[in-house]
mmCIF file of C-alpha atoms and ligand atoms in Angstrom:
data_model
loop_
_atom_site.group_PDB
_atom_site.id
_atom_site.type_symbol
_atom_site.label_atom_id
_atom_site.label_comp_id
_atom_site.label_asym_id
_atom_site.label_seq_id
_atom_site.Cartn_x
_atom_site.Cartn_y
_atom_site.Cartn_z
ATOM 1 C CA MET A 1 40.857 69.730 89.134
ATOM 2 C CA GLU A 2 41.173 71.254 92.568
ATOM 3 C CA ILE A 3 44.806 72.181 93.245
ATOM 4 C CA ILE A 4 45.745 72.564 96.910
ATOM 5 C CA ILE A 5 49.253 73.836 97.677
ATOM 6 C CA GLN A 6 50.525 73.380 101.198
ATOM 7 C CA PRO A 7 53.709 74.537 102.938
ATOM 8 C CA THR A 8 54.873 71.040 103.889
ATOM 9 C CA TYR A 9 54.319 67.361 103.230
ATOM 10 C CA GLN A 10 52.729 66.972 106.684
ATOM 11 C CA HIS A 11 50.099 69.589 105.820
ATOM 12 C CA LEU A 12 49.163 67.884 102.571
ATOM 13 C CA VAL A 13 48.841 64.416 104.077
ATOM 14 C CA SER A 14 46.711 65.745 106.898
ATOM 15 C CA ILE A 15 44.284 67.295 104.366
ATOM 16 C CA ALA A 16 44.252 64.029 102.392
ATOM 17 C CA ALA A 17 43.549 62.028 105.568
ATOM 18 C CA ASP A 18 40.736 64.400 106.453
ATOM 19 C CA ILE A 19 39.120 63.924 103.009
ATOM 20 C CA VAL A 20 39.305 60.118 103.427
ATOM 21 C CA LYS A 21 37.958 60.330 106.985
ATOM 22 C CA ARG A 22 34.960 62.418 105.939
ATOM 23 C CA ALA A 23 34.199 60.005 103.088
ATOM 24 C CA LEU A 24 34.454 57.037 105.442
ATOM 25 C CA LEU A 25 32.181 58.619 108.052
ATOM 26 C CA LYS A 26 29.633 59.284 105.313
ATOM 27 C CA LYS A 27 29.941 55.786 103.783
ATOM 28 C CA PRO A 28 31.330 53.106 106.147
ATOM 29 C CA GLU A 29 31.499 50.569 103.270
ATOM 30 C CA LEU A 30 33.845 52.885 101.335
ATOM 31 C CA VAL A 31 35.708 51.330 98.393
ATOM 32 C CA MET A 32 39.244 52.710 98.386
ATOM 33 C CA GLY A 33 41.837 52.547 95.619
ATOM 34 C CA LEU A 34 45.275 52.458 97.236
ATOM 35 C CA ALA A 35 48.704 53.546 96.078
ATOM 36 C CA THR A 36 52.187 52.607 97.202
ATOM 37 C CA GLY A 37 55.509 54.464 96.952
ATOM 38 C CA SER A 38 56.940 56.906 99.452
ATOM 39 C CA THR A 39 54.339 59.632 98.825
ATOM 40 C CA PRO A 40 51.268 58.097 100.541
ATOM 41 C CA ILE A 41 53.164 56.808 103.606
ATOM 42 C CA GLY A 42 52.241 59.889 105.670
ATOM 43 C CA LEU A 43 48.595 59.509 104.654
ATOM 44 C CA TYR A 44 48.553 55.905 105.884
ATOM 45 C CA GLU A 45 50.225 57.007 109.123
ATOM 46 C CA ALA A 46 47.553 59.657 109.644
ATOM 47 C CA LEU A 47 44.731 57.159 108.954
ATOM 48 C CA VAL A 48 46.286 54.638 111.346
ATOM 49 C CA ARG A 49 46.444 57.361 114.006
ATOM 50 C CA MET A 50 42.762 58.202 113.413
ATOM 51 C CA HIS A 51 41.903 54.507 113.740
ATOM 52 C CA LYS A 52 43.837 54.084 116.985
ATOM 53 C CA GLU A 53 43.055 57.401 118.656
ATOM 54 C CA GLU A 54 39.610 58.312 117.318
ATOM 55 C CA GLY A 55 38.229 54.859 116.563
ATOM 56 C CA LEU A 56 37.934 55.497 112.807
ATOM 57 C CA ASP A 57 36.385 52.229 111.663
ATOM 58 C CA PHE A 58 37.566 50.426 108.532
ATOM 59 C CA SER A 59 35.641 47.199 109.191
ATOM 60 C CA ALA A 60 33.322 47.611 106.187
ATOM 61 C CA VAL A 61 35.950 49.063 103.824
ATOM 62 C CA THR A 62 37.103 47.319 100.642
ATOM 63 C CA THR A 63 40.448 48.194 99.066
ATOM 64 C CA PHE A 64 41.966 47.706 95.623
ATOM 65 C CA ASN A 65 45.647 48.388 95.100
ATOM 66 C CA LEU A 66 46.760 50.100 91.931
ATOM 67 C CA ASP A 67 49.695 47.942 91.011
ATOM 68 C CA GLU A 68 52.264 45.273 91.861
ATOM 69 C CA TYR A 69 55.551 44.092 90.402
ATOM 70 C CA VAL A 70 55.590 40.867 88.399
ATOM 71 C CA GLY A 71 58.396 38.386 89.023
ATOM 72 C CA ILE A 72 58.981 38.747 92.756
ATOM 73 C CA PRO A 73 57.089 36.818 95.458
ATOM 74 C CA LYS A 74 54.421 38.574 97.516
ATOM 75 C CA THR A 75 56.670 38.116 100.533
ATOM 76 C CA HIS A 76 59.576 40.033 98.931
ATOM 77 C CA PRO A 77 60.505 42.969 101.208
ATOM 78 C CA SER A 78 59.943 45.433 98.331
ATOM 79 C CA SER A 79 56.711 43.929 96.978
ATOM 80 C CA TYR A 80 53.643 46.140 97.212
ATOM 81 C CA HIS A 81 51.950 43.345 99.191
ATOM 82 C CA THR A 82 54.650 43.768 101.861
ATOM 83 C CA PHE A 83 54.408 47.568 101.658
ATOM 84 C CA MET A 84 50.647 47.561 102.257
ATOM 85 C CA GLU A 85 50.884 45.056 105.090
ATOM 86 C CA THR A 86 53.625 47.043 106.836
ATOM 87 C CA GLN A 87 52.387 50.580 106.240
ATOM 88 C CA PHE A 88 48.641 50.127 106.605
ATOM 89 C CA PHE A 89 46.832 46.784 106.743
ATOM 90 C CA ARG A 90 48.336 45.397 109.935
ATOM 91 C CA HIS A 91 47.452 48.605 111.803
ATOM 92 C CA VAL A 92 43.753 48.972 110.842
ATOM 93 C CA ASN A 93 40.691 46.699 110.798
ATOM 94 C CA ILE A 94 40.025 46.136 107.099
ATOM 95 C CA PRO A 95 38.876 42.481 106.771
ATOM 96 C CA VAL A 96 41.476 40.362 104.936
ATOM 97 C CA GLU A 97 38.871 39.212 102.415
ATOM 98 C CA ASN A 98 38.144 42.849 101.477
ATOM 99 C CA ARG A 99 41.755 43.652 100.491
ATOM 100 C CA TYR A 100 42.526 43.201 96.820
ATOM 101 C CA LEU A 101 45.997 43.524 95.286
ATOM 102 C CA PRO A 102 47.189 42.543 91.830
ATOM 103 C CA GLN A 103 48.558 38.992 92.095
ATOM 104 C CA ASN A 104 52.074 38.907 90.746
ATOM 105 C CA THR A 105 52.113 35.110 90.941
ATOM 106 C CA ALA A 106 48.951 34.424 88.917
ATOM 107 C CA ALA A 107 49.411 31.583 86.423
ATOM 108 C CA ASP A 108 47.419 33.434 83.772
ATOM 109 C CA HIS A 109 47.958 37.193 84.077
ATOM 110 C CA GLY A 110 45.390 38.061 81.405
ATOM 111 C CA ALA A 111 42.641 36.119 83.189
ATOM 112 C CA PHE A 112 43.709 37.598 86.530
ATOM 113 C CA CYS A 113 43.460 41.160 85.172
ATOM 114 C CA GLU A 114 39.910 40.496 83.938
ATOM 115 C CA ARG A 115 38.951 39.094 87.342
ATOM 116 C CA TYR A 116 40.453 42.177 89.037
ATOM 117 C CA GLU A 117 38.317 44.508 86.928
ATOM 118 C CA ALA A 118 35.266 42.330 87.651
ATOM 119 C CA ALA A 119 35.963 42.480 91.403
ATOM 120 C CA ILE A 120 36.103 46.287 91.285
ATOM 121 C CA ALA A 121 32.770 46.344 89.442
ATOM 122 C CA ARG A 122 31.235 43.852 91.919
ATOM 123 C CA ALA A 123 32.298 46.105 94.815
ATOM 124 C CA GLY A 124 30.340 48.925 93.170
ATOM 125 C CA GLY A 125 33.381 50.784 91.780
ATOM 126 C CA ILE A 126 36.049 52.770 93.588
ATOM 127 C CA ASP A 127 34.847 55.706 95.705
ATOM 128 C CA ILE A 128 38.239 57.293 96.435
ATOM 129 C CA GLN A 129 41.402 56.537 94.503
ATOM 130 C CA ILE A 130 44.693 57.576 96.134
ATOM 131 C CA LEU A 131 47.388 58.357 93.563
ATOM 132 C CA GLY A 132 51.046 59.306 93.514
ATOM 133 C CA ILE A 133 52.792 60.399 90.333
ATOM 134 C CA GLY A 134 55.949 59.166 88.629
ATOM 135 C CA ARG A 135 58.692 61.569 87.504
ATOM 136 C CA GLU A 136 57.481 61.186 83.917
ATOM 137 C CA GLY A 137 53.832 61.574 84.841
ATOM 138 C CA HIS A 138 52.768 57.968 85.321
ATOM 139 C CA ILE A 139 49.863 57.007 87.574
ATOM 140 C CA GLY A 140 49.885 53.459 88.896
ATOM 141 C CA PHE A 141 52.408 51.920 86.532
ATOM 142 C CA ASN A 142 50.806 53.457 83.435
ATOM 143 C CA GLU A 143 53.966 54.636 81.756
ATOM 144 C CA PRO A 144 54.084 57.349 79.064
ATOM 145 C CA SER A 145 52.299 56.135 75.900
ATOM 146 C CA SER A 146 49.769 54.096 77.925
ATOM 147 C CA SER A 147 46.341 54.201 76.331
ATOM 148 C CA LEU A 148 44.179 56.705 78.157
ATOM 149 C CA GLY A 149 41.394 54.099 77.967
ATOM 150 C CA SER A 150 43.514 51.199 79.243
ATOM 151 C CA ARG A 151 42.296 48.615 81.763
ATOM 152 C CA THR A 152 44.191 46.439 84.275
ATOM 153 C CA ARG A 153 47.062 44.730 82.451
ATOM 154 C CA ILE A 154 50.792 44.057 82.428
ATOM 155 C CA LYS A 155 53.118 46.969 81.628
ATOM 156 C CA THR A 156 56.832 47.169 80.928
ATOM 157 C CA LEU A 157 58.519 49.737 83.185
ATOM 158 C CA THR A 158 60.565 52.578 81.720
ATOM 159 C CA ARG A 159 64.218 53.166 82.520
ATOM 160 C CA SER A 160 63.213 56.264 84.508
ATOM 161 C CA THR A 161 60.854 54.192 86.709
ATOM 162 C CA LEU A 162 63.460 51.471 87.217
ATOM 163 C CA GLU A 163 65.960 54.137 88.310
ATOM 164 C CA ALA A 164 63.448 55.818 90.634
ATOM 165 C CA ASN A 165 62.569 52.493 92.285
ATOM 166 C CA ALA A 166 66.107 51.060 92.478
ATOM 167 C CA PRO A 167 66.645 52.420 96.038
ATOM 168 C CA HIS A 168 63.935 49.970 97.186
ATOM 169 C CA PHE A 169 66.008 47.139 95.695
ATOM 170 C CA GLY A 170 69.315 47.893 97.366
ATOM 171 C CA GLY A 171 70.197 50.537 94.765
ATOM 172 C CA ASP A 172 70.569 47.841 92.109
ATOM 173 C CA ILE A 173 68.608 48.781 88.980
ATOM 174 C CA ASP A 174 68.997 45.231 87.658
ATOM 175 C CA ALA A 175 67.159 43.907 90.709
ATOM 176 C CA VAL A 176 64.027 45.977 89.953
ATOM 177 C CA PRO A 177 61.377 43.880 88.186
ATOM 178 C CA THR A 178 60.845 45.176 84.654
ATOM 179 C CA LEU A 179 57.163 44.206 84.523
ATOM 180 C CA ALA A 180 54.183 45.133 86.657
ATOM 181 C CA ILE A 181 50.426 44.631 86.747
ATOM 182 C CA THR A 182 48.616 47.957 86.985
ATOM 183 C CA MET A 183 45.069 49.210 86.907
ATOM 184 C CA GLY A 184 44.629 50.993 83.599
ATOM 185 C CA VAL A 185 44.181 54.713 83.082
ATOM 186 C CA GLY A 186 40.562 53.972 82.134
ATOM 187 C CA THR A 187 40.109 51.979 85.353
ATOM 188 C CA ILE A 188 41.463 54.879 87.432
ATOM 189 C CA MET A 189 39.265 57.390 85.606
ATOM 190 C CA GLU A 190 36.149 55.484 86.722
ATOM 191 C CA ALA A 191 36.868 56.180 90.411
ATOM 192 C CA ARG A 192 34.316 58.650 91.777
ATOM 193 C CA GLN A 193 37.041 60.786 93.331
ATOM 194 C CA CYS A 194 40.821 60.864 92.815
ATOM 195 C CA LEU A 195 43.311 62.249 95.334
ATOM 196 C CA LEU A 196 46.686 62.827 93.697
ATOM 197 C CA LEU A 197 49.511 63.532 96.162
ATOM 198 C CA ALA A 198 52.951 64.825 95.232
ATOM 199 C CA ASN A 199 55.823 66.284 97.197
ATOM 200 C CA GLY A 200 59.368 67.295 96.438
ATOM 201 C CA ALA A 201 61.119 69.018 93.551
ATOM 202 C CA SER A 202 61.550 65.765 91.597
ATOM 203 C CA LYS A 203 57.784 65.843 90.910
ATOM 204 C CA ALA A 204 57.539 69.533 89.886
ATOM 205 C CA SER A 205 57.875 68.972 86.153
ATOM 206 C CA ALA A 206 55.470 65.995 86.062
ATOM 207 C CA ILE A 207 52.923 67.991 88.060
ATOM 208 C CA ALA A 208 53.205 71.040 85.786
ATOM 209 C CA SER A 209 52.662 68.830 82.713
ATOM 210 C CA ALA A 210 49.815 66.883 84.302
ATOM 211 C CA VAL A 211 47.945 69.947 85.584
ATOM 212 C CA GLU A 212 48.716 72.618 82.981
ATOM 213 C CA GLY A 213 49.962 70.735 79.936
ATOM 214 C CA PRO A 214 47.947 69.196 77.132
ATOM 215 C CA ILE A 215 46.073 65.956 77.776
ATOM 216 C CA THR A 216 48.349 63.356 76.297
ATOM 217 C CA ALA A 217 49.306 59.706 76.699
ATOM 218 C CA GLU A 218 52.885 61.054 77.009
ATOM 219 C CA VAL A 219 51.848 62.214 80.497
ATOM 220 C CA PRO A 220 49.208 59.728 81.643
ATOM 221 C CA ALA A 221 48.297 61.797 84.749
ATOM 222 C CA SER A 222 47.203 64.655 82.442
ATOM 223 C CA VAL A 223 43.988 62.729 81.672
ATOM 224 C CA LEU A 224 42.850 63.613 85.200
ATOM 225 C CA GLN A 225 42.010 67.035 83.734
ATOM 226 C CA MET A 226 38.984 65.199 82.306
ATOM 227 C CA HIS A 227 38.030 63.646 85.654
ATOM 228 C CA PRO A 228 35.018 65.322 87.298
ATOM 229 C CA CYS A 229 36.357 65.132 90.863
ATOM 230 C CA THR A 230 40.122 65.155 91.298
ATOM 231 C CA VAL A 231 41.981 66.882 94.127
ATOM 232 C CA VAL A 232 45.719 67.472 93.600
ATOM 233 C CA LEU A 233 47.553 67.961 96.903
ATOM 234 C CA LEU A 234 51.037 69.427 96.620
ATOM 235 C CA ASP A 235 53.816 70.767 98.771
ATOM 236 C CA GLU A 236 55.619 73.950 97.688
ATOM 237 C CA ALA A 237 58.423 72.082 95.922
ATOM 238 C CA ALA A 238 56.083 69.908 93.840
ATOM 239 C CA ALA A 239 54.059 73.025 92.957
ATOM 240 C CA SER A 240 57.109 75.101 92.030
ATOM 241 C CA ALA A 241 56.751 74.792 88.227
ATOM 242 C CA LEU A 242 53.027 75.653 88.097
ATOM 243 C CA LYS A 243 52.268 78.859 86.183
ATOM 244 C CA ARG A 244 48.981 79.512 87.954
ATOM 245 C CA ALA A 245 50.058 78.698 91.512
ATOM 246 C CA ALA A 246 48.903 82.104 92.812
ATOM 247 C CA TYR A 247 45.444 81.541 91.361
ATOM 248 C CA TYR A 248 45.142 78.044 92.873
ATOM 249 C CA ARG A 249 46.045 79.466 96.284
ATOM 250 C CA GLN A 250 43.407 82.154 95.885
ATOM 251 C CA VAL A 251 40.762 79.585 94.906
ATOM 252 C CA TYR A 252 41.560 77.446 97.952
ATOM 253 C CA ALA A 253 41.574 80.451 100.315
ATOM 254 C CA ASN A 254 38.142 81.443 98.980
ATOM 255 C CA LYS A 255 36.856 77.908 99.445
ATOM 256 C CA LEU A 256 37.956 77.883 103.093
ATOM 257 C CA ARG A 257 36.383 81.312 103.581
ATOM 258 C CA LEU A 258 33.078 80.152 102.090
ATOM 259 C CA LEU A 259 33.147 77.045 104.299
ATOM 260 C CA GLY A 260 33.940 79.246 107.305
ATOM 261 C CA GLU A 261 37.110 77.248 108.090
HETATM 262 C C1 LIG B 301 55.748 54.014 91.602
HETATM 263 C C2 LIG B 301 54.296 53.487 91.772
HETATM 264 C C3 LIG B 301 53.296 54.586 91.674
HETATM 265 C C4 LIG B 301 53.781 55.741 92.506
HETATM 266 C C5 LIG B 301 54.986 56.348 91.855
HETATM 267 C C6 LIG B 301 55.648 57.418 92.701
HETATM 268 O O1 LIG B 301 56.407 53.524 90.509
HETATM 269 N N1 LIG B 301 53.938 52.454 90.893
HETATM 270 O O2 LIG B 301 52.016 54.123 92.084
HETATM 271 O O3 LIG B 301 52.798 56.724 92.601
HETATM 272 O O4 LIG B 301 55.896 55.399 91.409
HETATM 273 O O5 LIG B 301 56.391 56.865 93.734
HETATM 274 P P1 LIG B 301 56.921 57.705 94.962
HETATM 275 O O6 LIG B 301 55.714 58.086 95.745
HETATM 276 O O7 LIG B 301 57.816 56.768 95.728
HETATM 277 O O8 LIG B 301 57.622 58.879 94.409
#
């Protein structure tokens, strides 16, 4: 894991956007795994800016979203379909047929999940997976106790996740869907690169467990310790419970020095 600690949220999203931009310039037909939630919003804003101001071209990109609620229509204002449309898709030139999201209205969820996995494989696998982290260490909607080898499937959301997401449903916890379709931990682990973003003190404990704790299904993000190419981008508050923060800063400073940046 490469741990990068930055003074502010804006700094961390600009580094994340730069990593995506470099990957896209190297491989125009990049396959991106996308996350929702408040954390990646600044990253999408930065990518939209690069598209509009620098002509960053997404016309050959394919995207797969991590997760979606079950039980609300795609057009619901808090669905992840709506989120992606509003925050990213309508502002860049990714062809509609290249955008994949879990279908919360599928008649047969099991069959849909198998088709989703097959579509990822057909696209050649995910090159860069964007990730946020839940307060209890979930990635996607893989709640604590998720199998570390799990594939795309339906999950039941924990009370903590329902509480965290209630503000998107008018503050009413009973309005938050209790089920979601999510890529599995095993699916995420097959991405060639993972970019995990976290900001704010509410993520400090989950980040400390994921980065420095034991690898355990209790903290699904901790399995990223086994991933060969994961970058963890943090602001000071999200990094505040890390024991080795000084060392991570030193490693990153040395990297920049070696790269002459
Ligand atoms: C949600 C999403 C995750 C997201 C996480 C953190 O439940 N399913 O993909 O990473 O929780 O959300 P936020 O970025 O809003 O803190």
